[in-house]
CSV table of C-alpha atoms in Angstrom, one decimal:
chain,number,residue,atom,x,y,z
A,12,MET,CA,125.0,101.4,92.3
A,13,SER,CA,125.8,105.1,91.9
A,14,LYS,CA,128.7,105.8,89.5
A,15,TYR,CA,129.5,108.9,91.6
A,16,GLN,CA,130.2,106.8,94.7
A,17,SER,CA,133.9,107.9,94.7
A,18,ASP,CA,133.5,111.2,92.8
A,19,LYS,CA,135.6,114.1,94.2
A,20,ARG,CA,133.4,116.9,93.0
A,21,THR,CA,131.6,119.0,95.7
A,22,VAL,CA,127.9,119.8,95.4
A,23,LEU,CA,126.0,122.1,97.8
A,24,THR,CA,122.7,120.8,99.2
A,25,LEU,CA,119.8,122.1,101.1
A,26,ASP,CA,117.0,120.6,103.2
A,27,ALA,CA,114.4,123.3,102.8
A,28,GLY,CA,111.8,123.2,105.6
A,29,GLY,CA,109.2,125.7,106.4
A,30,THR,CA,110.7,126.3,109.9
A,31,ASN,CA,114.4,125.7,109.3
A,32,MET,CA,116.8,125.3,106.3
A,33,VAL,CA,119.7,122.9,106.7
A,34,PHE,CA,122.7,123.6,104.3
A,35,GLY,CA,125.3,121.0,103.5
A,36,ALA,CA,127.9,119.8,101.0
A,37,MET,CA,128.4,116.4,99.5
A,38,GLN,CA,131.3,114.5,97.8
A,39,GLY,CA,131.1,110.9,96.8
A,40,ASN,CA,127.5,110.5,98.2
A,41,GLU,CA,128.7,111.6,101.7
A,42,PHE,CA,128.5,114.9,103.6
A,43,ILE,CA,131.9,116.6,103.9
A,44,ALA,CA,131.1,119.8,105.8
A,45,SER,CA,129.3,120.5,109.1
A,46,PRO,CA,125.7,121.3,108.3
A,47,VAL,CA,124.5,124.9,108.8
A,48,THR,CA,121.0,125.4,110.1
A,49,LEU,CA,119.2,128.7,109.8
A,50,PRO,CA,115.6,129.8,110.3
A,51,SER,CA,113.7,129.7,107.0
A,52,ASN,CA,111.9,133.1,107.2
A,53,ALA,CA,109.5,131.5,104.8
A,54,ASP,CA,106.9,134.3,105.0
A,55,ASN,CA,109.4,137.1,104.0
A,56,LEU,CA,110.8,136.6,100.5
A,57,ASP,CA,113.7,139.1,100.8
A,58,LEU,CA,114.8,137.7,104.2
A,59,CYS,CA,114.3,134.1,103.0
A,60,LEU,CA,116.5,134.6,99.9
A,61,GLU,CA,119.1,136.4,102.0
A,62,THR,CA,119.1,133.4,104.4
A,63,MET,CA,119.7,131.0,101.5
A,64,VAL,CA,122.7,133.0,100.3
A,65,LYS,CA,124.1,133.2,103.9
A,66,GLY,CA,123.7,129.5,104.5
A,67,PHE,CA,125.4,128.4,101.3
A,68,LYS,CA,128.3,130.8,101.9
A,69,GLU,CA,128.8,129.5,105.4
A,70,VAL,CA,129.0,125.9,104.1
A,71,ILE,CA,131.4,126.9,101.3
A,72,LEU,CA,133.8,128.1,104.0
A,73,GLY,CA,134.0,124.5,105.3
A,74,CYS,CA,134.7,122.9,102.0
A,75,VAL,CA,138.2,122.1,100.7
A,76,SER,CA,137.2,122.4,97.0
A,77,ALA,CA,135.0,124.8,95.3
A,78,PRO,CA,131.4,123.6,94.6
A,79,VAL,CA,130.6,122.6,91.0
A,80,ALA,CA,126.8,122.9,91.5
A,81,ILE,CA,124.0,123.5,94.0
A,82,SER,CA,121.3,120.8,94.1
A,83,PHE,CA,118.3,120.5,96.5
A,84,ALA,CA,114.7,119.6,96.9
A,85,PHE,CA,112.0,122.2,97.5
A,86,PRO,CA,108.6,121.3,99.1
A,87,GLY,CA,105.8,122.2,96.7
A,88,PRO,CA,104.8,122.8,93.1
A,89,ALA,CA,107.4,124.3,90.7
A,90,ASP,CA,108.7,124.5,87.2
A,91,TYR,CA,111.7,122.4,88.3
A,92,PRO,CA,113.6,122.3,85.0
A,93,ASP,CA,113.7,126.1,85.0
A,94,GLY,CA,114.2,126.5,88.8
A,95,ILE,CA,111.0,128.5,89.3
A,96,ILE,CA,109.1,128.0,92.5
A,97,GLY,CA,105.4,129.0,92.7
A,98,GLY,CA,101.9,128.0,93.4
A,99,TYR,CA,100.2,126.5,96.5
A,100,LEU,CA,103.1,126.5,99.1
A,101,PRO,CA,101.7,126.3,102.6
A,102,ASN,CA,105.3,126.2,104.1
A,103,PHE,CA,106.7,129.0,101.9
A,104,PRO,CA,103.9,131.5,101.4
A,105,SER,CA,106.2,134.2,100.1
A,106,PHE,CA,106.9,132.0,97.0
A,107,ARG,CA,103.3,131.6,95.9
A,108,ASP,CA,103.4,134.2,93.2
A,109,GLY,CA,106.4,132.7,91.5
A,110,VAL,CA,110.1,133.1,92.3
A,111,ALA,CA,113.0,132.4,89.9
A,112,LEU,CA,115.0,130.7,92.7
A,113,GLY,CA,117.4,128.7,90.4
A,114,PRO,CA,118.4,131.7,88.3
A,115,PHE,CA,118.8,133.8,91.4
A,116,LEU,CA,121.2,131.4,93.0
A,117,GLU,CA,123.1,130.8,89.8
A,118,ASN,CA,123.7,134.6,89.5
A,119,VAL,CA,125.0,134.8,93.1
A,120,PHE,CA,127.2,131.8,93.1
A,121,GLY,CA,128.2,131.3,89.5
A,122,VAL,CA,127.4,127.6,89.4
A,123,PRO,CA,124.5,125.6,87.9
A,124,VAL,CA,121.5,125.2,90.2
A,125,PHE,CA,119.3,122.1,90.1
A,126,ILE,CA,116.0,122.0,92.0
A,127,ASN,CA,113.6,119.0,92.2
A,128,ASN,CA,110.7,117.7,94.2
A,129,ASP,CA,111.7,116.0,97.4
A,130,GLY,CA,109.8,112.8,96.6
A,131,ASP,CA,111.6,112.6,93.3
A,132,LEU,CA,115.0,113.0,94.9
A,133,PHE,CA,114.1,110.5,97.6
A,134,ALA,CA,113.3,107.8,95.0
A,135,TYR,CA,116.4,108.8,92.9
A,136,GLY,CA,118.7,108.5,95.9
A,137,GLU,CA,117.2,105.1,96.8
A,138,ALA,CA,117.5,103.9,93.2
A,139,LEU,CA,121.2,104.8,93.0
A,140,GLY,CA,122.5,104.3,96.5
A,141,GLY,CA,119.8,102.7,98.6
A,142,VAL,CA,117.1,100.0,98.3
A,143,LEU,CA,117.3,99.2,94.6
A,144,PRO,CA,121.0,98.3,94.5
A,145,GLN,CA,120.7,96.6,97.9
A,146,ILE,CA,117.8,94.3,96.7
A,147,ASN,CA,119.6,93.5,93.4
A,148,THR,CA,122.7,92.6,95.3
A,149,ARG,CA,120.7,90.3,97.6
A,150,LEU,CA,119.1,88.7,94.6
A,151,GLU,CA,122.5,88.0,93.1
A,152,LYS,CA,123.8,86.5,96.3
A,153,ALA,CA,120.7,84.3,96.6
A,154,GLY,CA,121.4,82.9,93.1
A,155,SER,CA,118.4,84.6,91.5
A,156,ALA,CA,118.5,85.8,87.9
A,157,LYS,CA,115.8,88.4,88.6
A,158,ARG,CA,116.9,92.0,88.6
A,159,PHE,CA,114.9,95.2,89.0
A,160,LYS,CA,115.3,98.6,87.2
A,161,ASN,CA,112.3,100.6,88.3
A,162,LEU,CA,111.6,102.1,91.7
A,163,ILE,CA,108.6,103.9,93.3
A,164,GLY,CA,109.5,105.9,96.4
A,165,TYR,CA,106.9,107.1,98.9
A,166,THR,CA,107.5,109.5,101.8
A,167,PHE,CA,105.0,109.5,104.7
A,168,GLY,CA,104.9,112.6,106.8
A,169,THR,CA,103.1,116.0,106.7
A,170,GLY,CA,102.2,115.1,103.1
A,171,LEU,CA,102.2,112.0,100.9
A,172,GLY,CA,105.1,112.3,98.5
A,173,ILE,CA,106.0,110.1,95.5
A,174,GLY,CA,109.0,109.8,93.2
A,175,THR,CA,109.5,107.4,90.3
A,176,VAL,CA,112.7,106.1,88.7
A,177,ILE,CA,112.4,104.2,85.4
A,178,GLY,CA,115.4,102.3,84.1
A,179,GLY,CA,117.7,104.2,86.4
A,180,ARG,CA,116.5,107.6,85.2
A,181,LEU,CA,114.4,110.0,87.3
A,182,ASN,CA,110.9,110.4,85.8
A,183,ARG,CA,110.2,114.2,86.2
A,184,GLY,CA,107.2,114.1,83.8
A,185,ASP,CA,106.4,116.7,81.2
A,186,ASN,CA,105.1,119.2,83.8
A,187,SER,CA,107.1,118.4,86.9
A,188,CYS,CA,103.9,117.0,88.2
A,189,VAL,CA,104.2,113.2,89.0
A,190,GLU,CA,101.9,113.0,92.0
A,191,THR,CA,99.4,110.8,93.8
A,192,PHE,CA,98.6,112.9,96.9
A,193,CYS,CA,95.6,114.4,94.9
A,194,LEU,CA,94.0,111.1,94.0
A,195,PRO,CA,90.5,110.7,95.6
A,196,ASP,CA,90.3,108.7,98.8
A,197,MET,CA,88.7,105.3,98.3
A,198,GLU,CA,85.8,106.0,100.7
A,199,ASN,CA,85.6,109.8,100.3
A,200,LYS,CA,85.7,110.4,96.6
A,201,ASP,CA,85.5,114.2,96.8
A,202,THR,CA,88.5,114.5,99.1
A,203,ILE,CA,92.2,114.1,98.3
A,204,VAL,CA,93.8,110.9,99.7
A,205,GLU,CA,96.6,112.8,101.4
A,206,ASP,CA,94.0,113.9,104.0
A,207,TYR,CA,93.8,110.2,104.9
A,208,ALA,CA,97.4,109.3,104.5
A,209,SER,CA,99.5,111.8,106.5
A,210,ILE,CA,100.4,112.9,110.0
A,211,ARG,CA,97.1,114.7,110.4
A,212,ALA,CA,95.3,111.5,109.4
A,213,ILE,CA,97.0,109.4,112.1
A,214,ILE,CA,96.0,111.9,114.8
A,215,ARG,CA,92.4,112.1,113.5
A,216,TYR,CA,92.1,108.3,113.3
A,217,TYR,CA,93.2,107.9,116.9
A,218,LYS,CA,90.6,110.4,118.1
A,219,ASP,CA,87.9,108.6,116.1
A,220,PHE,CA,88.9,105.1,117.4
A,221,SER,CA,89.5,106.2,121.0
A,222,GLY,CA,86.5,108.6,121.2
A,223,VAL,CA,88.8,111.2,122.8
A,224,ASP,CA,88.4,114.6,121.1
A,225,ASP,CA,90.4,116.8,123.4
A,226,CYS,CA,93.7,115.0,123.1
A,227,ASP,CA,96.8,116.8,121.8
A,228,LEU,CA,99.0,114.0,120.5
A,229,SER,CA,101.6,113.5,117.8
A,230,PRO,CA,102.1,110.3,115.8
A,231,LYS,CA,105.1,109.5,118.0
A,232,ASP,CA,102.8,109.7,121.0
A,233,ILE,CA,100.3,107.5,119.4
A,234,PHE,CA,103.1,105.0,118.5
A,235,ASP,CA,104.2,105.0,122.1
A,236,ILE,CA,100.6,104.3,123.2
A,237,ALA,CA,100.5,101.4,120.8
A,238,GLU,CA,103.7,100.1,122.3
A,239,GLY,CA,102.3,100.4,125.8
A,240,VAL,CA,105.0,102.8,127.0
A,241,CYS,CA,102.6,105.8,127.2
A,242,ASP,CA,99.1,106.0,128.7
A,243,GLY,CA,96.2,105.8,126.2
A,244,ASP,CA,94.0,103.4,124.2
A,245,ARG,CA,96.5,100.8,122.8
A,246,ILE,CA,93.8,99.2,120.5
A,247,ALA,CA,92.8,102.6,119.1
A,248,ALA,CA,96.5,103.5,118.5
A,249,ALA,CA,97.1,100.3,116.6
A,250,ASN,CA,93.9,100.7,114.6
A,251,ALA,CA,94.9,104.3,113.7
A,252,PHE,CA,98.1,103.0,112.0
A,253,ARG,CA,96.3,100.0,110.5
A,254,ARG,CA,93.8,102.4,108.9
A,255,PHE,CA,96.7,104.5,107.6
A,256,GLY,CA,98.2,101.3,106.1
A,257,THR,CA,95.0,100.4,104.3
A,258,VAL,CA,94.8,103.9,102.7
A,259,VAL,CA,98.4,104.1,101.5
A,260,GLY,CA,98.3,100.5,100.3
A,261,GLY,CA,95.5,101.5,97.9
A,262,VAL,CA,97.4,104.5,96.6
A,263,ILE,CA,100.6,102.5,96.2
A,264,SER,CA,98.7,99.8,94.3
A,265,THR,CA,97.7,102.3,91.8
A,266,ALA,CA,101.3,103.5,91.3
A,267,VAL,CA,102.6,99.9,91.0
A,268,THR,CA,100.0,99.0,88.5
A,269,LEU,CA,101.2,101.9,86.2
A,270,MET,CA,104.9,101.7,87.0
A,271,ASP,CA,105.7,98.0,87.7
A,272,GLY,CA,108.6,98.3,90.0
A,273,LEU,CA,109.8,97.9,93.6
A,274,VAL,CA,108.5,100.2,96.4
A,275,VAL,CA,110.6,102.0,99.0
A,276,LEU,CA,109.0,103.8,102.0
A,277,GLY,CA,110.6,106.7,103.8
A,278,GLY,CA,109.7,109.6,106.2
A,279,GLY,CA,109.0,109.8,109.9
A,280,LEU,CA,105.9,107.6,110.0
A,281,THR,CA,107.9,104.6,108.8
A,282,ALA,CA,109.0,104.2,112.5
A,283,ALA,CA,105.6,102.7,113.0
A,284,ALA,CA,105.9,100.3,110.0
A,285,LYS,CA,105.2,97.3,112.3
A,286,TYR,CA,101.7,98.6,112.8
A,287,PHE,CA,100.8,99.8,109.3
A,288,MET,CA,102.7,97.4,107.1
A,289,PRO,CA,100.4,94.4,107.5
A,290,ALA,CA,97.4,96.4,106.4
A,291,LEU,CA,99.4,98.0,103.5
A,292,LEU,CA,100.4,94.6,102.2
A,293,GLU,CA,96.9,93.2,102.7
A,294,GLU,CA,95.5,96.0,100.5
A,295,MET,CA,98.1,95.5,97.8
A,296,ARG,CA,97.3,91.7,97.9
A,297,GLY,CA,93.6,92.2,97.8
A,298,LYS,CA,91.1,90.9,95.2
A,299,ILE,CA,88.9,92.6,92.6
A,300,ARG,CA,86.2,91.2,90.4
A,301,THR,CA,85.1,91.5,86.8
A,302,LEU,CA,81.4,92.1,85.9
A,303,SER,CA,81.3,88.4,84.9
A,304,GLY,CA,82.3,87.4,88.4
A,305,ASP,CA,86.0,86.4,87.7
A,306,GLU,CA,88.3,87.2,90.6
A,307,LEU,CA,91.6,88.9,90.0
A,308,GLY,CA,94.4,90.2,92.1
A,309,ARG,CA,94.4,93.9,93.0
A,310,LEU,CA,97.8,93.8,91.4
A,311,GLN,CA,98.8,91.5,88.6
A,312,MET,CA,101.8,90.3,90.6
A,313,GLU,CA,102.6,88.9,94.0
A,314,VAL,CA,103.6,91.3,96.7
A,315,PHE,CA,106.4,90.7,99.2
A,316,ASN,CA,107.7,92.4,102.3
A,317,LEU,CA,111.4,92.6,101.5
A,318,ASP,CA,112.3,93.3,105.1
A,319,GLU,CA,111.1,89.9,106.2
A,320,PRO,CA,113.7,87.2,105.5
A,321,GLU,CA,111.2,84.4,104.8
A,322,GLN,CA,109.3,86.6,102.3
A,323,PHE,CA,112.5,87.7,100.7
A,324,ALA,CA,113.6,84.1,100.2
A,325,ARG,CA,110.4,83.4,98.3
A,326,PHE,CA,110.7,86.6,96.4
A,327,ALA,CA,114.2,85.6,95.3
A,328,ALA,CA,113.4,82.0,94.5
A,329,GLY,CA,110.5,82.9,92.3
A,330,ALA,CA,109.0,80.0,90.3
A,331,SER,CA,111.8,79.2,87.8
A,332,ARG,CA,111.7,76.1,85.7
A,333,ARG,CA,113.2,74.9,82.5
A,334,LEU,CA,111.0,75.2,79.3
A,335,LYS,CA,111.8,73.1,76.3
A,336,VAL,CA,112.2,75.0,73.0
A,337,TYR,CA,109.7,73.4,70.6
A,338,GLY,CA,111.3,71.1,67.9
A,339,THR,CA,114.7,71.1,69.6
A,340,GLU,CA,116.5,69.6,72.6
A,341,ASP,CA,117.3,73.1,73.9
A,342,THR,CA,115.7,74.5,77.1
A,343,VAL,CA,115.4,78.0,78.4
A,344,ILE,CA,114.7,79.2,82.0
A,345,TYR,CA,111.2,80.5,82.5
A,346,ASP,CA,110.0,82.2,85.7
A,347,PRO,CA,106.2,82.9,85.4
A,348,MET,CA,106.1,84.6,88.8
A,349,LYS,CA,105.3,88.3,88.4
A,350,ARG,CA,106.3,90.0,91.6
A,351,THR,CA,107.1,93.2,93.4
A,352,GLY,CA,108.3,94.1,96.9
A,353,VAL,CA,108.0,96.8,99.6
A,354,ALA,CA,110.9,97.8,101.8
A,355,VAL,CA,111.5,100.6,104.3
A,356,SER,CA,114.4,102.9,103.5
A,357,LYS,CA,117.7,102.1,105.3
A,358,LEU,CA,119.3,105.4,104.3
A,359,GLY,CA,116.5,107.5,105.7
A,360,ALA,CA,114.6,110.1,103.7
A,361,SER,CA,116.9,113.0,104.4
A,362,LYS,CA,120.1,111.1,103.4
A,363,ALA,CA,118.3,109.6,100.3
A,364,ILE,CA,117.2,113.0,99.2
A,365,SER,CA,120.7,114.4,99.5
A,366,VAL,CA,122.2,111.4,97.6
A,367,GLY,CA,119.6,112.0,94.9
A,368,ALA,CA,120.4,115.7,94.7
A,369,TYR,CA,124.1,115.0,94.4
A,370,ASN,CA,123.8,112.4,91.7
A,371,PHE,CA,121.2,114.4,89.8
A,372,ALA,CA,123.5,117.4,89.6
A,373,LEU,CA,126.5,115.4,88.4
A,374,SER,CA,124.5,113.5,85.9
A,375,GLN,CA,123.3,116.8,84.4
A,376,LEU,CA,126.8,118.3,84.4
A,377,ASP,CA,128.0,115.2,82.6
A,378,GLY,CA,125.3,115.5,80.0
A,379,GLU,CA,123.5,112.3,80.9
């Protein structure tokens, strides 16, 4: 659980989207001021920076105490430790040549500014105030000795975002470049997997399965078709989400193999989890062979859907037994079941990112 749950310090936050920017202020992991929404003006650098200053100033007017820091996520590549944004930024084209955004805001507001990747802050928020403490609390109540310290966060939306938390600490990497969106797709090795694991992929899959090329549908429309509340090909809609689940299941398997932790899912597409989760889990539970013909699990651990009560009960129970210490009458508890689990965020991606931003700022100010 976050040590800053009851902290009284105020941190300004920002949800930076290519269309709109939403400014806020947090205290004790909760918003304390009415959000301020302004157009991003992302294609005009001068106007965009002016908008940021204006938005933060308006939020400050609604705060009782002065902010101690500004902390937020920015979509795209960056030198996050130094607060410099630059590179391939489809939603913020005016930043592509490099913008010292952190130093600029520090100069204007006179407080430290912390910028991180949105996937990183999503995972960090879930590790401190979301899925990770929730699961560990449920394990404790179930009488299980098992506890988890590592978390992998995935966001499903316009892109495929990832964040990793190891032992309660955000893993930013050496180059602010912990990513899996650029892995090759399993069936299309020369194409990035994000093209097969995003909003645009769901739409394309539906067109492929339904044979309708002239449709103009959103993933929400396709979900409604699958639910039978909107006209369309229900089987094609369900298959579109299932295909998405297979692809992301493969990507997540790679991350879990390297990280060995729990997985939390966030983003708008998780509203269709009932349609893609079975395929996602099936892929993670799949088999792979050695050249000699031995069959192994795709992951070297069992995979559980932590949102299903029966599966969580098995996950919590494990396979504990007493093991005698050789040469003595003593025994120790041994649980040979290696396991991981997948859960959908209960905070929601936006709230989790804000909680992550708030906690990251205060941990940096406290020298942790």
